[in-house]
XYZ file of C-alpha atoms in Angstrom:
431
model
C 253.324 113.359 52.048
C 250.268 115.329 50.937
C 249.743 117.339 54.077
C 253.774 118.472 53.521
C 252.849 119.734 50.309
C 249.818 121.574 51.398
C 251.757 122.991 54.101
C 254.468 124.335 51.434
C 251.926 125.206 48.926
C 250.322 127.481 51.737
C 253.628 129.203 52.924
C 254.137 129.948 49.300
C 250.673 131.453 48.572
C 251.402 133.620 51.955
C 254.714 135.235 50.822
C 253.114 135.849 47.038
C 250.442 137.601 48.747
C 247.532 135.205 47.740
C 246.341 134.166 51.413
C 244.388 136.757 51.956
C 241.498 134.771 49.669
C 239.662 131.607 50.457
C 241.219 128.702 49.380
C 238.501 127.567 47.285
C 238.068 130.577 45.608
C 237.497 130.113 41.638
C 241.139 131.214 39.905
C 238.821 133.295 37.188
C 237.867 135.461 39.865
C 241.453 136.493 40.321
C 242.779 139.858 38.560
C 245.761 139.094 36.061
C 248.625 140.103 38.700
C 247.104 137.791 41.092
C 246.724 134.745 38.344
C 250.302 135.453 37.424
C 251.589 134.822 41.115
C 249.419 131.970 41.188
C 251.121 130.683 38.342
C 254.264 131.259 39.606
C 253.258 129.531 43.014
C 252.149 126.365 41.074
C 255.432 125.889 39.379
C 257.323 126.544 43.174
C 255.591 123.968 44.944
C 256.111 121.372 42.370
C 259.824 121.796 42.753
C 260.635 118.828 44.579
C 262.279 115.860 42.230
C 262.585 118.465 39.424
C 265.752 118.977 37.712
C 265.153 122.085 35.657
C 262.658 124.903 36.029
C 261.688 127.194 33.458
C 260.603 130.955 34.674
C 259.080 133.538 32.276
C 259.491 137.146 33.662
C 259.128 135.847 37.301
C 259.212 139.135 39.157
C 256.506 140.664 37.203
C 253.740 141.864 39.631
C 255.703 141.209 42.624
C 257.097 143.876 45.417
C 260.807 143.804 46.208
C 260.646 142.170 49.652
C 258.322 139.360 47.418
C 260.936 139.270 44.815
C 263.839 138.985 47.557
C 262.276 135.905 48.996
C 262.086 134.379 45.185
C 266.051 134.942 45.050
C 266.736 132.934 48.064
C 263.874 130.336 46.972
C 265.765 130.033 43.833
C 269.020 130.232 45.333
C 268.541 126.928 47.406
C 267.038 125.283 44.382
C 269.669 122.790 43.457
C 268.634 121.859 39.586
C 268.971 124.308 36.650
C 266.933 126.997 36.151
C 266.353 129.083 32.635
C 264.630 132.613 33.472
C 263.601 135.148 30.792
C 263.407 138.289 32.907
C 263.779 141.941 32.297
C 264.695 142.610 36.048
C 268.544 142.987 35.899
C 269.097 143.192 39.649
C 267.348 139.799 40.052
C 269.207 138.011 37.084
C 272.478 139.496 39.346
C 271.193 137.502 42.049
C 270.373 134.332 40.725
C 272.078 133.477 37.115
C 275.860 132.345 36.670
C 275.156 132.552 32.828
C 273.581 135.210 30.231
C 272.454 134.267 26.999
C 271.687 137.346 24.900
C 269.430 136.977 21.748
C 270.340 139.227 19.369
C 269.486 138.890 15.310
C 267.914 135.322 15.332
C 271.612 134.159 16.854
C 272.265 133.454 20.647
C 275.552 135.061 22.363
C 276.422 133.012 25.940
C 278.145 135.111 28.611
C 279.645 133.682 32.155
C 278.626 134.929 35.056
C 275.544 137.026 36.099
C 274.056 140.188 34.146
C 276.566 142.522 36.037
C 279.366 140.868 34.587
C 277.565 140.617 31.245
C 277.265 144.245 31.164
C 281.221 144.137 31.621
C 282.047 141.394 29.002
C 279.756 143.173 26.307
C 281.185 146.309 26.811
C 284.969 144.894 26.007
C 283.587 143.424 23.240
C 282.180 146.348 21.955
C 285.538 148.066 22.418
C 287.041 145.606 20.531
C 284.968 144.750 17.688
C 286.338 147.549 15.178
C 290.109 146.174 15.643
C 288.785 142.431 15.158
C 286.587 143.411 12.123
C 289.686 145.461 10.778
C 291.893 142.558 11.033
C 289.311 139.905 9.190
C 289.415 142.621 6.726
C 292.890 142.814 5.951
C 293.089 138.511 6.069
C 290.631 138.725 3.321
C 292.209 141.381 1.234
C 295.226 139.611 1.807
C 293.993 135.833 1.057
C 292.206 137.352 -2.238
C 295.979 138.940 -3.029
C 297.406 135.701 -2.487
C 294.871 133.829 -4.586
C 294.611 136.057 -7.365
C 298.957 135.869 -7.497
C 298.549 132.290 -8.145
C 295.908 132.425 -10.753
C 298.159 134.651 -12.568
C 300.696 132.077 -12.328
C 298.176 129.298 -13.204
C 299.148 127.401 -10.265
C 295.743 125.919 -9.941
C 296.123 123.058 -7.049
C 294.566 122.147 -3.763
C 295.933 125.470 -2.188
C 293.855 127.535 -4.027
C 290.588 125.350 -2.834
C 291.969 126.091 0.501
C 292.301 129.949 0.112
C 288.508 129.583 -1.488
C 287.341 127.782 2.118
C 289.588 130.173 3.999
C 288.076 133.359 2.666
C 284.372 132.018 2.869
C 285.036 131.333 6.698
C 286.524 134.834 7.244
C 283.712 136.736 5.356
C 281.188 134.787 7.641
C 283.236 135.872 10.829
C 283.265 139.386 9.421
C 279.284 139.403 9.259
C 278.773 137.911 12.580
C 281.566 140.424 13.850
C 279.545 143.275 11.743
C 276.133 141.982 13.388
C 277.402 142.547 17.022
C 278.369 145.843 16.069
C 275.796 147.961 18.381
C 273.916 150.528 16.525
C 274.545 154.240 17.368
C 271.963 155.880 19.355
C 271.230 159.656 19.468
C 271.275 160.765 23.104
C 267.717 162.313 23.753
C 268.005 165.970 23.704
C 266.424 167.161 26.925
C 265.846 170.557 27.964
C 266.421 172.030 31.222
C 267.136 175.363 30.624
C 265.737 176.961 33.745
C 266.863 174.297 36.377
C 269.257 176.949 38.001
C 266.373 179.228 38.600
C 264.482 176.939 41.043
C 265.060 177.310 44.965
C 267.422 175.066 46.987
C 264.754 174.347 48.970
C 261.836 172.855 46.680
C 259.438 171.134 49.048
C 259.128 170.447 52.476
C 256.378 168.287 54.679
C 256.139 169.382 58.125
C 254.218 167.211 60.384
C 252.359 165.441 57.308
C 249.645 163.454 58.144
C 247.551 161.434 55.729
C 244.335 158.883 57.145
C 241.891 157.178 54.786
C 238.587 156.134 55.863
C 238.659 152.521 56.551
C 242.261 152.196 57.466
C 242.980 151.894 60.955
C 246.859 153.307 60.469
C 248.193 156.929 59.379
C 249.304 156.348 55.618
C 251.598 158.813 56.996
C 251.830 159.704 60.696
C 253.711 162.929 61.855
C 256.529 163.016 59.261
C 258.796 165.875 58.592
C 260.741 165.502 55.187
C 262.346 167.751 52.502
C 263.270 167.918 48.972
C 266.428 170.190 47.881
C 267.766 170.925 44.678
C 269.672 168.041 42.929
C 267.909 165.012 45.214
C 267.142 161.893 43.669
C 265.020 160.438 45.930
C 263.562 156.605 45.741
C 260.673 155.276 47.489
C 260.222 151.810 48.433
C 258.140 149.722 50.585
C 255.582 146.902 50.916
C 252.192 146.749 49.081
C 249.578 149.153 50.794
C 252.533 151.022 52.712
C 251.520 154.723 50.626
C 254.351 155.003 48.137
C 252.228 156.097 45.275
C 250.147 158.278 47.703
C 253.534 160.097 48.877
C 253.658 161.176 45.026
C 249.996 162.580 44.669
C 250.214 164.639 48.132
C 253.417 166.189 47.114
C 251.672 166.877 43.149
C 248.547 168.050 45.148
C 246.443 165.217 44.096
C 245.756 164.542 47.225
C 245.429 166.500 50.647
C 246.937 165.917 53.811
C 244.613 165.343 56.819
C 247.216 167.351 59.231
C 250.072 169.324 58.943
C 251.296 170.930 55.554
C 253.109 170.726 52.474
C 255.508 173.731 51.005
C 256.414 173.756 47.648
C 258.775 176.426 46.835
C 257.586 179.574 44.588
C 258.341 178.419 40.909
C 258.819 175.062 41.379
C 257.707 173.276 38.316
C 256.714 169.803 39.130
C 256.419 167.229 36.559
C 254.534 163.809 37.382
C 254.787 160.424 35.328
C 251.379 158.400 36.123
C 249.791 155.341 34.723
C 246.793 157.522 33.977
C 248.499 159.403 31.032
C 245.773 162.480 31.453
C 248.659 165.063 30.284
C 248.047 163.030 26.706
C 245.640 164.278 23.719
C 244.302 160.951 22.390
C 243.582 162.501 19.388
C 247.183 162.884 18.103
C 249.867 160.370 17.336
C 253.185 159.973 19.134
C 255.098 162.315 16.534
C 252.273 165.333 16.759
C 252.164 164.784 20.694
C 255.990 165.460 20.691
C 256.115 168.574 18.085
C 252.870 170.533 19.909
C 255.337 170.286 23.002
C 258.906 171.130 21.190
C 258.233 172.527 17.869
C 261.823 173.192 17.992
C 262.412 169.631 17.224
C 263.321 168.238 13.821
C 261.321 165.136 12.745
C 264.309 163.239 12.683
C 265.157 163.733 15.962
C 261.850 163.306 17.106
C 261.431 159.963 15.290
C 264.878 158.857 16.843
C 263.554 159.952 20.518
C 260.090 157.548 19.449
C 262.401 154.825 18.356
C 264.738 154.628 21.797
C 261.304 154.011 23.057
C 260.329 151.129 21.183
C 258.307 152.759 18.542
C 258.346 151.421 15.000
C 257.979 153.225 11.910
C 253.737 152.222 11.783
C 253.286 152.810 15.579
C 254.746 156.695 15.397
C 251.422 157.581 12.943
C 248.975 155.822 15.071
C 246.628 157.707 17.150
C 246.803 157.386 20.988
C 243.341 155.963 21.432
C 244.606 153.215 19.255
C 247.758 152.492 21.304
C 248.078 149.991 24.066
C 248.457 151.147 27.765
C 252.435 150.090 27.556
C 252.484 152.495 24.270
C 250.711 155.532 25.820
C 253.168 155.166 29.262
C 256.142 155.432 26.636
C 254.746 158.627 25.018
C 253.646 159.827 28.538
C 257.532 159.264 29.680
C 259.177 160.925 26.844
C 256.387 164.072 26.460
C 257.291 164.349 30.446
C 261.766 164.212 30.021
C 261.340 166.679 27.138
C 259.574 168.936 29.258
C 260.873 172.018 31.630
C 260.378 170.476 35.191
C 262.441 171.341 38.370
C 261.049 168.345 39.924
C 259.953 165.128 38.613
C 257.814 162.431 40.409
C 257.468 159.364 38.228
C 255.580 156.313 39.344
C 256.946 153.165 38.137
C 258.499 154.536 35.082
C 260.436 151.548 33.851
C 257.342 149.396 33.578
C 256.490 148.520 29.966
C 259.645 149.306 29.208
C 262.724 146.852 27.669
C 266.333 146.607 28.343
C 267.463 149.829 26.169
C 264.764 151.963 27.073
C 265.528 151.398 30.598
C 268.885 152.507 29.837
C 267.372 155.272 27.486
C 265.538 156.578 30.569
C 268.328 156.022 33.021
C 270.732 157.923 30.871
C 268.172 160.979 30.536
C 267.806 160.856 34.045
C 271.491 160.713 34.902
C 271.751 163.992 32.780
C 268.639 165.735 34.308
C 269.927 168.675 36.444
C 266.455 168.915 38.745
C 265.627 166.947 41.732
C 263.858 163.275 41.218
C 261.247 161.564 43.579
C 260.155 158.123 41.919
C 258.800 154.996 43.007
C 259.842 151.830 41.882
C 260.385 148.451 42.240
C 263.246 147.996 39.651
C 266.366 147.875 41.842
C 269.099 148.175 39.283
C 267.245 151.542 38.296
C 267.229 152.764 41.405
C 271.251 151.862 41.762
C 271.804 154.029 38.796
C 269.761 157.439 39.202
C 269.156 158.043 43.046
C 270.769 159.119 46.014
C 268.683 158.913 48.752
C 265.901 156.061 49.612
C 262.787 156.781 51.423
C 261.470 153.556 53.046
C 257.828 153.495 54.072
C 256.670 151.437 56.574
C 253.326 151.514 58.777
C 253.287 155.615 58.242
C 257.018 156.548 58.972
C 259.669 157.157 56.566
C 263.025 156.322 57.374
C 265.389 158.351 55.024
C 268.712 156.516 53.838
C 271.626 157.831 52.256
C 272.940 156.290 48.961
C 271.076 154.117 46.122
C 269.268 150.897 46.456
C 272.512 148.806 47.056
C 273.921 150.923 50.004
C 270.364 150.717 51.453
C 270.306 146.899 51.412
C 274.135 147.426 53.058
C 272.910 149.918 55.387
C 269.700 148.002 56.727
C 272.589 145.195 57.250
C 274.807 147.792 58.915
C 277.707 147.972 56.764
C 278.804 151.361 55.131
C 278.459 152.032 51.724
C 280.835 150.729 49.287
C 283.362 152.822 47.530
C 283.792 153.695 43.811
C 287.500 151.620 43.997
C 285.648 148.709 46.079
C 282.982 148.341 43.689
C 285.626 147.796 41.376
C 287.496 145.707 43.399
C 284.635 143.618 43.807
C 283.684 143.302 40.034
C 287.430 142.314 39.365
C 287.718 139.445 41.838
C 283.852 138.394 40.585
C 285.454 138.462 37.262
C 288.891 136.085 38.624
C 286.713 133.570 39.996
C 284.845 132.917 37.042
C 287.771 133.026 34.610
């Protein structure tokens, strides 16, 4: 009845963090993120009796805990789901089929996102052989048809061979369309990394309070960042994840305790205000100023891997969108000499190909990394530590995000062999 629906609605609004507002508040007064959450809540409340649900980027504006709640919610939904999402970990958790849209074609794959990646990798590895075989068949059929014409054998078999060649040529075109474009790796410069001290940053009895808050954001914590550490910071909204980055870089000061940064440690900081950019320059000029040693083609290629088209690379920064500026700032950071990278939500505004580019670059990076991110797939790829921030305390977990989730359940991290066995078992279940 109506009371039950109201109860469900209130529970969903609470989980999405919208219960802090009066229920009679005007929707126009909500922020963009809150409006997106409200639209999601409206869909979820109305699921009773629904056979199919359509979701467009449902995890945008959600923290990790809320996203995991949504995954549980959708796994319990009996109907079909059609989801558009750039959240790879989310797709892994809730989907059993993936459809890739590429060059006006829809390519279906069975299984979740991880299995899609494995299938696509295997397909791409076999494409060269399949293309060569198809070209050989076309050449052979055309040769046979030419012989028949020379022998004046104009019968139904020539017509059949014409149709076969047309079919093979269409097949060849489709195969070539699936060949991935060769991408140049980003040419990063980390020449001075070995000069950095092993002990990079130490936080000792570190406490941070803000006026008006009844609890400390950081409460007498001892933390360390060592050479080679790749740390992902996770925690609920308002727990102080970004504040922790600002404390390390010096944009915020501790209330008590101290932070020691080893002499000579150069810190690069990616955040959302893009203060390091010259807004009068275009993206190419921005990178040329930083790296005069790079050729124009290399700069253009690097920008292309971060979604910049030929017209956008010549557009002044002040005329670009916030997301486009973020991508230039990110590339600029990757091309600088830094011993320690601090990154606040670096995968925001990136499509999947650009996320892959960033992950490849960070895997090749020899310095240390501390990143705040709600992108669990990204954390799985690039970190070897997790700092969980909660109520002023920071708990350290070893391994990537999946290892952290297992540790929270009392389970040991998976070995590489165990990961491969699990993937193999999943593939066999679906075959």
